[in-house]
Amino acid sequence: MAFLRKLVRPRFPLSHLFPRFLSDAPSSKTLKIFSEELFIDLRQESGYYLDKTAFISKIEDLNARAIPSLRPRRFGKTLFLSTLFSYYDIKNREQFEQLFGDLYIGKNPTPLASSFLILKRNFAGLRTNETYDVFNADFHE
C-alpha cells in the first residue's frame, strides 16, 4: 500500500516536472489546469499553454501525406490539431502575432503559415453502432 501512495502522490514539487513552464508563469496568475480544445480560445483567455509549436516545422519537413498521432487519452491531441488549424488557416493572418508571437513558431515561422483555407470536420458525434440510415442522418446534420 505504501508503494501505491508514493505512486499516487509524488514527493517532489510540480516545478520539477515543468521547470521552464512554471518558472515563466507570472506570479499574479493562478495556475488553472483545465481542458480546452480550441487553441484560439485558450490564447485569448490568457490560459497557460505548453509550447509544442516547434513540432510544426518538423512535421513540414517530413513531407508525409498523413501523420498518425498515436497518444493516449488526455495527451493534447485535439489541442495540437487546433493549433495546426490556427497556424495554417488564412483567416487568422491578422491575429498571427497575437496568437503565436511569443511561441517558438511565432519567432520562427515557416513559409506555409496562414496560407490555407481550412475545412474542419468532427466525426465524434456519429453513431457508428446504429443502422446505416441513422449514421447517414447524423453525417448530414
CSV table of C-alpha atoms in Angstrom, one decimal, residues 15 20 44 58 63 73 82 97-98 104:
chain,number,residue,atom,x,y,z
A,15,SER,CA,8.0,22.6,-10.8
A,20,ARG,CA,10.7,26.3,-17.6
A,44,GLN,CA,-7.3,34.8,-26.0
A,58,LYS,CA,9.4,19.2,-38.1
A,63,ASN,CA,6.7,15.7,-46.5
A,73,ARG,CA,-6.3,10.0,-23.9
A,82,SER,CA,-6.5,23.0,-33.2
A,97,GLU,CA,1.2,37.9,-33.9
A,98,GLN,CA,-1.3,37.8,-31.1
A,104,TYR,CA,8.5,29.2,-30.9
